CSV table of C-alpha atoms in Angstrom, one decimal:
chain,number,residue,atom,x,y,z
A,20,MET,CA,-28.6,8.3,-4.8
A,21,GLU,CA,-26.3,8.7,-1.8
A,22,ALA,CA,-25.8,5.0,-1.7
A,23,LEU,CA,-24.8,4.9,-5.4
A,24,LYS,CA,-22.4,7.7,-4.8
A,25,ILE,CA,-20.7,5.9,-1.9
A,26,LEU,CA,-20.6,2.7,-3.9
A,27,LEU,CA,-18.7,4.4,-6.8
A,28,ILE,CA,-16.3,6.1,-4.3
A,29,GLY,CA,-15.7,2.7,-2.7
A,30,ALA,CA,-14.9,1.2,-6.2
A,31,VAL,CA,-12.3,4.0,-6.7
A,32,ILE,CA,-10.8,3.3,-3.3
A,33,GLY,CA,-10.7,-0.4,-4.0
A,34,MET,CA,-8.9,0.2,-7.3
A,35,ALA,CA,-6.4,2.5,-5.6
A,36,ASP,CA,-5.7,-0.1,-3.0
A,37,VAL,CA,-4.8,-2.6,-5.7
A,38,ILE,CA,-2.3,-0.3,-7.4
A,39,PRO,CA,1.1,-0.2,-5.6
A,40,GLY,CA,2.1,3.4,-4.9
A,41,VAL,CA,-1.4,4.7,-4.7
A,42,SER,CA,-3.1,5.1,-1.3
A,43,GLY,CA,-6.7,4.2,-1.0
A,44,SER,CA,-7.0,6.4,2.0
A,45,THR,CA,-5.8,9.3,-0.1
A,46,MET,CA,-8.8,8.7,-2.4
A,47,ALA,CA,-11.0,8.9,0.8
A,48,VAL,CA,-9.4,12.3,1.5
A,49,VAL,CA,-10.0,13.4,-2.1
A,50,PHE,CA,-13.7,12.5,-1.9
A,51,ASN,CA,-14.0,14.0,1.6
A,52,ILE,CA,-15.2,10.8,3.4
A,53,TYR,CA,-11.9,10.1,5.3
A,54,ASP,CA,-13.3,10.9,8.7
A,55,ARG,CA,-16.4,8.8,8.2
A,56,PHE,CA,-14.2,6.0,6.7
A,57,VAL,CA,-11.9,5.9,9.8
A,58,ASN,CA,-14.8,6.1,12.3
A,59,ALA,CA,-16.5,3.2,10.5
A,60,ILE,CA,-13.6,0.9,11.4
A,61,THR,CA,-14.8,-0.6,14.7
A,62,ILE,CA,-15.9,-3.9,16.2
A,63,ASN,CA,-18.9,-2.1,17.8
A,64,ILE,CA,-21.9,-3.9,16.2
A,65,LYS,CA,-24.3,-1.2,17.2
A,66,LYS,CA,-22.1,1.5,15.6
A,67,LEU,CA,-21.7,-0.5,12.4
A,68,TYR,CA,-25.5,-1.0,12.2
A,69,LYS,CA,-26.1,2.7,12.7
A,70,ASN,CA,-23.7,3.5,9.9
A,71,ARG,CA,-24.9,0.7,7.6
A,72,ARG,CA,-26.0,3.0,4.8
A,73,PHE,CA,-22.5,4.2,4.6
A,74,VAL,CA,-20.5,1.1,5.4
A,75,VAL,CA,-22.4,-1.5,3.2
A,76,PRO,CA,-22.2,0.4,-0.1
A,77,LEU,CA,-18.6,1.4,0.6
A,78,ILE,CA,-17.5,-2.2,1.3
A,79,LEU,CA,-19.3,-3.5,-1.7
A,80,GLY,CA,-17.7,-0.8,-3.9
A,81,MET,CA,-14.2,-1.5,-2.6
A,82,ALA,CA,-14.7,-5.3,-3.1
A,83,ALA,CA,-15.8,-4.6,-6.8
A,84,GLY,CA,-12.8,-2.4,-7.4
A,85,VAL,CA,-10.3,-4.9,-6.0
A,86,LEU,CA,-11.8,-7.8,-8.0
A,87,VAL,CA,-11.8,-5.9,-11.3
A,88,PHE,CA,-8.2,-4.6,-10.9
A,89,SER,CA,-6.7,-7.7,-9.4
A,90,LYS,CA,-7.9,-9.6,-12.5
A,91,LEU,CA,-6.2,-7.1,-14.8
A,92,ILE,CA,-2.9,-7.1,-12.9
A,93,SER,CA,-2.9,-10.9,-12.6
A,94,TYR,CA,-3.2,-10.9,-16.4
A,95,LEU,CA,-0.3,-8.5,-16.8
A,96,TYR,CA,1.9,-10.5,-14.5
A,97,GLU,CA,1.2,-13.7,-16.4
A,98,ASN,CA,1.8,-12.3,-19.9
A,99,PHE,CA,4.2,-9.3,-19.3
A,100,PRO,CA,6.0,-10.1,-16.1
A,101,VAL,CA,9.2,-8.1,-16.9
A,102,GLN,CA,7.4,-5.0,-18.0
A,103,THR,CA,5.0,-5.2,-15.1
A,104,ASN,CA,7.8,-5.5,-12.6
A,105,PHE,CA,9.6,-2.5,-14.2
A,106,PHE,CA,6.4,-0.5,-13.8
A,107,PHE,CA,6.2,-1.5,-10.1
A,108,THR,CA,9.9,-0.6,-9.6
A,109,GLY,CA,9.1,2.8,-11.0
A,110,LEU,CA,6.1,3.1,-8.6
A,111,ILE,CA,8.5,2.4,-5.7
A,112,ALA,CA,11.1,4.8,-7.0
A,113,GLY,CA,8.5,7.5,-7.5
A,114,SER,CA,7.4,7.3,-3.9
A,115,ILE,CA,10.9,8.0,-2.6
A,116,PRO,CA,10.9,11.8,-3.0
A,117,LEU,CA,7.8,12.2,-0.8
A,118,LEU,CA,9.1,9.7,1.8
A,119,TYR,CA,12.5,11.5,1.9
A,120,SER,CA,10.8,14.9,2.5
A,121,LEU,CA,8.7,13.4,5.3
A,122,THR,CA,11.8,11.7,6.8
A,123,VAL,CA,13.8,15.0,7.0
A,124,LYS,CA,10.8,17.3,7.7
A,125,LYS,CA,11.6,19.5,10.7
A,126,GLU,CA,9.4,21.3,13.2
A,127,GLU,CA,9.4,25.0,12.7
A,128,GLY,CA,12.5,26.6,14.2
A,129,ILE,CA,14.0,23.2,15.5
A,130,GLU,CA,17.1,21.8,14.0
A,131,PHE,CA,18.0,18.1,13.9
A,132,SER,CA,20.4,17.0,16.6
A,133,PHE,CA,23.2,14.5,16.0
A,134,GLN,CA,21.3,11.9,18.0
A,135,LYS,CA,18.2,12.4,15.8
A,136,LYS,CA,20.2,12.2,12.6
A,137,LEU,CA,21.7,9.0,13.9
A,138,SER,CA,18.3,7.6,14.8
A,139,LEU,CA,17.1,8.2,11.3
A,140,ILE,CA,20.0,6.3,9.8
A,141,LEU,CA,19.5,3.4,12.2
A,142,CYS,CA,15.8,3.2,11.5
A,143,ALA,CA,16.4,3.2,7.8
A,144,LEU,CA,19.0,0.5,8.2
A,145,ALA,CA,16.6,-1.5,10.4
A,146,GLY,CA,14.0,-1.3,7.6
A,147,LEU,CA,16.6,-2.4,5.0
A,148,VAL,CA,17.8,-5.3,7.1
A,149,LEU,CA,14.3,-6.5,8.1
A,150,LEU,CA,13.1,-6.7,4.5
A,151,LEU,CA,16.2,-8.4,3.3
A,152,PHE,CA,15.8,-11.0,6.0
A,153,ILE,CA,12.1,-11.4,5.3
A,154,SER,CA,12.7,-11.7,1.5
A,155,GLY,CA,15.1,-14.5,2.2
A,156,LEU,CA,12.3,-16.7,3.6
A,157,GLU,CA,11.9,-19.7,1.2
A,158,GLY,CA,13.3,-17.9,-1.8
A,159,ASN,CA,10.9,-15.0,-1.7
A,160,LYS,CA,12.9,-13.2,-4.5
A,161,ASP,CA,11.0,-15.2,-7.1
A,162,ALA,CA,7.6,-14.2,-5.7
A,163,ALA,CA,8.7,-10.5,-5.6
A,164,ALA,CA,9.8,-10.7,-9.2
A,165,GLY,CA,6.3,-11.7,-10.3
A,166,ILE,CA,7.3,-15.3,-11.3
A,167,THR,CA,4.1,-16.8,-10.2
A,168,ASN,CA,1.8,-18.1,-12.9
A,169,GLU,CA,0.5,-20.7,-10.5
A,170,LEU,CA,-0.6,-20.4,-6.8
A,171,PRO,CA,2.3,-21.4,-4.6
A,172,GLU,CA,2.2,-24.1,-2.0
A,173,LEU,CA,1.1,-22.9,1.4
A,174,THR,CA,3.9,-23.2,3.9
A,175,LEU,CA,4.4,-21.8,7.4
A,176,PRO,CA,6.8,-19.1,6.3
A,177,LEU,CA,4.4,-18.0,3.6
A,178,ILE,CA,1.5,-18.0,6.0
A,179,LEU,CA,3.5,-15.7,8.4
A,180,LEU,CA,4.5,-13.5,5.5
A,181,LEU,CA,0.9,-13.2,4.3
A,182,PHE,CA,-0.3,-12.3,7.8
A,183,PHE,CA,2.4,-9.7,8.3
A,184,GLY,CA,1.7,-8.3,4.8
A,185,GLY,CA,-2.0,-8.0,5.7
A,186,VAL,CA,-1.2,-6.1,8.8
A,187,LEU,CA,1.0,-3.7,6.8
A,188,GLY,CA,-1.6,-3.6,4.0
A,189,ALA,CA,-4.1,-2.3,6.5
A,190,VAL,CA,-1.9,0.8,7.1
A,191,GLY,CA,-2.5,2.0,3.6
A,192,MET,CA,-6.2,1.9,4.3
A,193,ILE,CA,-5.7,4.2,7.3
A,194,VAL,CA,-2.8,6.6,6.7
A,195,PRO,CA,-3.1,8.9,3.6
A,196,GLY,CA,-0.1,8.8,1.4
A,197,ILE,CA,1.0,5.3,2.3
A,198,SER,CA,0.0,2.5,-0.2
A,199,GLY,CA,-0.9,-0.8,1.4
A,200,SER,CA,-0.4,-2.7,-1.8
A,201,LEU,CA,3.0,-1.1,-2.2
A,202,LEU,CA,3.9,-2.5,1.2
A,203,LEU,CA,2.7,-5.9,0.1
A,204,LEU,CA,4.8,-5.5,-3.0
A,205,ILE,CA,7.8,-4.6,-0.9
A,206,LEU,CA,7.3,-7.8,1.1
A,207,GLY,CA,7.1,-9.9,-2.1
A,208,VAL,CA,3.6,-11.3,-1.4
A,209,TYR,CA,1.7,-8.9,-3.7
A,210,PRO,CA,1.9,-11.1,-6.8
A,211,VAL,CA,0.6,-14.1,-4.8
A,212,ILE,CA,-2.4,-12.2,-3.5
A,213,ILE,CA,-3.2,-10.7,-6.9
A,214,LYS,CA,-3.1,-14.2,-8.4
A,215,ALA,CA,-5.2,-15.7,-5.6
A,216,ILE,CA,-8.1,-13.1,-5.7
A,217,PRO,CA,-9.4,-14.0,-9.3
A,218,SER,CA,-8.6,-17.7,-8.6
A,219,LEU,CA,-11.5,-17.6,-6.1
A,220,PHE,CA,-13.8,-17.9,-9.0
A,221,VAL,CA,-12.0,-20.9,-10.6
A,222,PRO,CA,-13.5,-24.1,-9.1
A,223,SER,CA,-10.2,-26.1,-9.3
A,224,GLU,CA,-8.3,-23.4,-7.5
A,225,CYS,CA,-11.0,-21.9,-5.2
A,226,ILE,CA,-10.0,-23.8,-2.0
A,227,LYS,CA,-6.3,-23.2,-2.4
A,228,ALA,CA,-6.9,-19.5,-3.1
A,229,CYS,CA,-9.1,-19.2,0.0
A,230,LEU,CA,-6.3,-20.8,2.2
A,231,ILE,CA,-3.8,-18.2,0.8
A,232,ILE,CA,-6.1,-15.2,1.2
A,233,ALA,CA,-7.3,-16.2,4.7
A,234,PRO,CA,-4.0,-15.3,6.6
A,235,CYS,CA,-3.7,-12.1,4.7
A,236,GLY,CA,-7.4,-11.3,5.5
A,237,PHE,CA,-6.8,-12.0,9.2
A,238,GLY,CA,-3.7,-9.8,9.0
A,239,VAL,CA,-5.8,-6.9,7.5
A,240,LEU,CA,-8.3,-7.3,10.3
A,241,ALA,CA,-5.6,-7.2,13.0
A,242,GLY,CA,-4.0,-4.3,11.3
A,243,LEU,CA,-7.2,-2.3,11.1
A,244,LEU,CA,-8.0,-2.9,14.7
A,245,GLY,CA,-4.6,-2.7,16.3
A,246,GLY,CA,-1.7,-2.2,13.9
A,247,ALA,CA,-3.0,0.9,12.2
A,248,PHE,CA,-3.5,2.5,15.7
A,249,LEU,CA,0.1,1.8,16.5
A,250,ILE,CA,1.3,3.3,13.2
A,251,LYS,CA,-0.8,6.4,13.7
A,252,THR,CA,0.7,6.7,17.2
A,253,LEU,CA,4.2,6.3,15.9
A,254,LEU,CA,3.6,8.9,13.2
A,255,ASN,CA,2.4,11.3,15.9
A,256,LEU,CA,5.2,10.6,18.3
A,257,VAL,CA,8.2,9.9,16.1
A,258,PRO,CA,7.2,10.7,12.5
A,259,ASN,CA,10.7,11.2,11.1
A,260,GLN,CA,11.9,7.8,12.4
A,261,THR,CA,8.8,6.0,11.2
A,262,TYR,CA,9.2,7.4,7.7
A,263,ALA,CA,13.0,6.6,7.8
A,264,PHE,CA,12.1,2.9,8.6
A,265,ILE,CA,9.6,2.9,5.6
A,266,SER,CA,12.3,4.4,3.4
A,267,GLY,CA,14.6,1.5,4.4
A,268,LEU,CA,12.0,-0.9,3.3
A,269,LEU,CA,11.7,0.8,-0.1
A,270,ALA,CA,15.4,0.8,-0.6
A,271,ALA,CA,15.6,-3.0,0.0
A,272,SER,CA,12.6,-3.7,-2.1
A,273,ILE,CA,14.2,-2.2,-5.2
A,274,ILE,CA,17.2,-4.5,-4.7
A,275,HIS,CA,15.2,-7.7,-5.1
A,276,LEU,CA,12.3,-6.4,-7.3
A,277,PHE,CA,14.3,-4.8,-10.1
A,278,PRO,CA,14.3,-7.2,-13.1
A,279,GLY,CA,17.8,-6.2,-14.2
A,280,ALA,CA,19.3,-7.4,-17.5
A,281,GLU,CA,16.2,-9.4,-18.2
A,282,GLY,CA,14.5,-6.2,-19.3
A,283,PHE,CA,17.2,-5.3,-21.9
A,284,THR,CA,17.2,-8.3,-24.2
A,285,GLY,CA,16.3,-6.6,-27.4
A,286,VAL,CA,15.1,-3.3,-28.7
A,287,LEU,CA,11.4,-3.8,-28.1
A,288,MET,CA,11.9,-5.3,-24.6
A,289,THR,CA,14.3,-2.5,-23.7
A,290,LEU,CA,12.0,0.2,-25.0
A,291,SER,CA,8.9,-1.3,-23.2
A,292,SER,CA,10.8,-1.8,-20.0
A,293,VAL,CA,12.1,1.8,-19.9
A,294,LEU,CA,8.6,3.2,-20.7
A,295,CYS,CA,7.0,1.1,-18.0
A,296,LEU,CA,9.7,2.2,-15.5
A,297,ALA,CA,9.1,5.9,-16.4
A,298,ALA,CA,5.3,5.5,-16.3
A,299,GLY,CA,5.4,3.9,-12.8
A,300,PHE,CA,7.7,6.6,-11.5
A,301,PHE,CA,5.6,9.5,-12.7
A,302,MET,CA,2.3,7.8,-11.6
A,303,ALA,CA,3.6,7.4,-8.1
A,304,PHE,CA,5.3,10.8,-8.1
A,305,LEU,CA,2.1,12.6,-9.2
A,306,SER,CA,0.0,10.6,-6.7
A,307,THR,CA,2.2,11.5,-3.8
A,308,LYS,CA,2.2,15.1,-4.9
A,309,LEU,CA,-1.6,15.0,-4.8
A,310,SER,CA,-1.6,13.4,-1.4
A,311,ARG,CA,0.8,16.0,-0.1
A,312,LYS,CA,-1.3,18.9,-1.5
A,313,ASP,CA,-4.5,17.4,0.1
A,314,SER,CA,-2.7,17.1,3.5
A,315,GLU,CA,-1.4,20.6,3.3
A,316,SER,CA,-4.8,22.0,2.3
A,317,ASN,CA,-6.5,20.1,5.1
A,318,GLY,CA,-4.0,21.3,7.6
A,319,ASN,CA,-4.5,24.9,6.5
A,320,THR,CA,-8.3,24.5,6.8
A,321,GLU,CA,-7.9,23.1,10.3
A,322,SER,CA,-5.6,26.0,11.3
A,323,GLU,CA,-8.0,28.6,9.9
A,324,THR,CA,-10.9,26.9,11.8
A,325,GLY,CA,-8.9,26.9,15.0
A,326,SER,CA,-8.0,30.6,14.7
A,327,LEU,CA,-11.7,31.5,14.1
A,328,GLN,CA,-12.6,29.6,17.3
């Protein structure tokens, strides 16, 4: 019974990981398995074997959730690319209020100095410039816009982009409130990965899909073992600057993700685009509010526990 429960929780986490703006690790917090989830990420074979009754059903559930939802989103991209992209633009925009509050969050009784304010601006600009530079690699704007009904040709810039996206995607599996798939969307590789996953089961596209997913998979592994530790360290040492950098990434992503006039070519297209934009915004906004509420309640619980001790 416990294994079935973990399997279902894993499926929910997997679905959340596929939806940009929703953090899989937030779902782990909601279902109260976050600590076990983080501790299970290790290369220690003995530890993995010891936790096999938790790790195996969790991984199987996550894989099932990813496969089901990636097929759905791939279908939406192929048949309703403009509306889907408006929805994702709304997801990104809906994440901005939380990120802004985290960026300007102050320690109790401590005001921001001029130097710290300047560092926040510089970090946000660094994120903006970095993404604009990355998005310029081999016409990445088309990929970000969801114009990918066929798997793209594998080139060195795309391999590097997929690997880097995998590293960042791993962050969403570790840090509650940060969506790994949103970071993939920001980089412009999300539509490629979403198309490649269901293509694994198409004989004529299987090999090509494997070659596309492999660099991202290695990136996820590297991110889980190393990159996520770095992000957690940065969030502990310089949280405001880290969130400012992520905010810069979000700002740049909207620039090359927003479909523009393409979504306003008729009454029906305009109405559907506006509704998708609003739906994405409120979905991400409510998700981040839930994440924030969970974080605050967990923090209060820890404080109460500490005071009792």
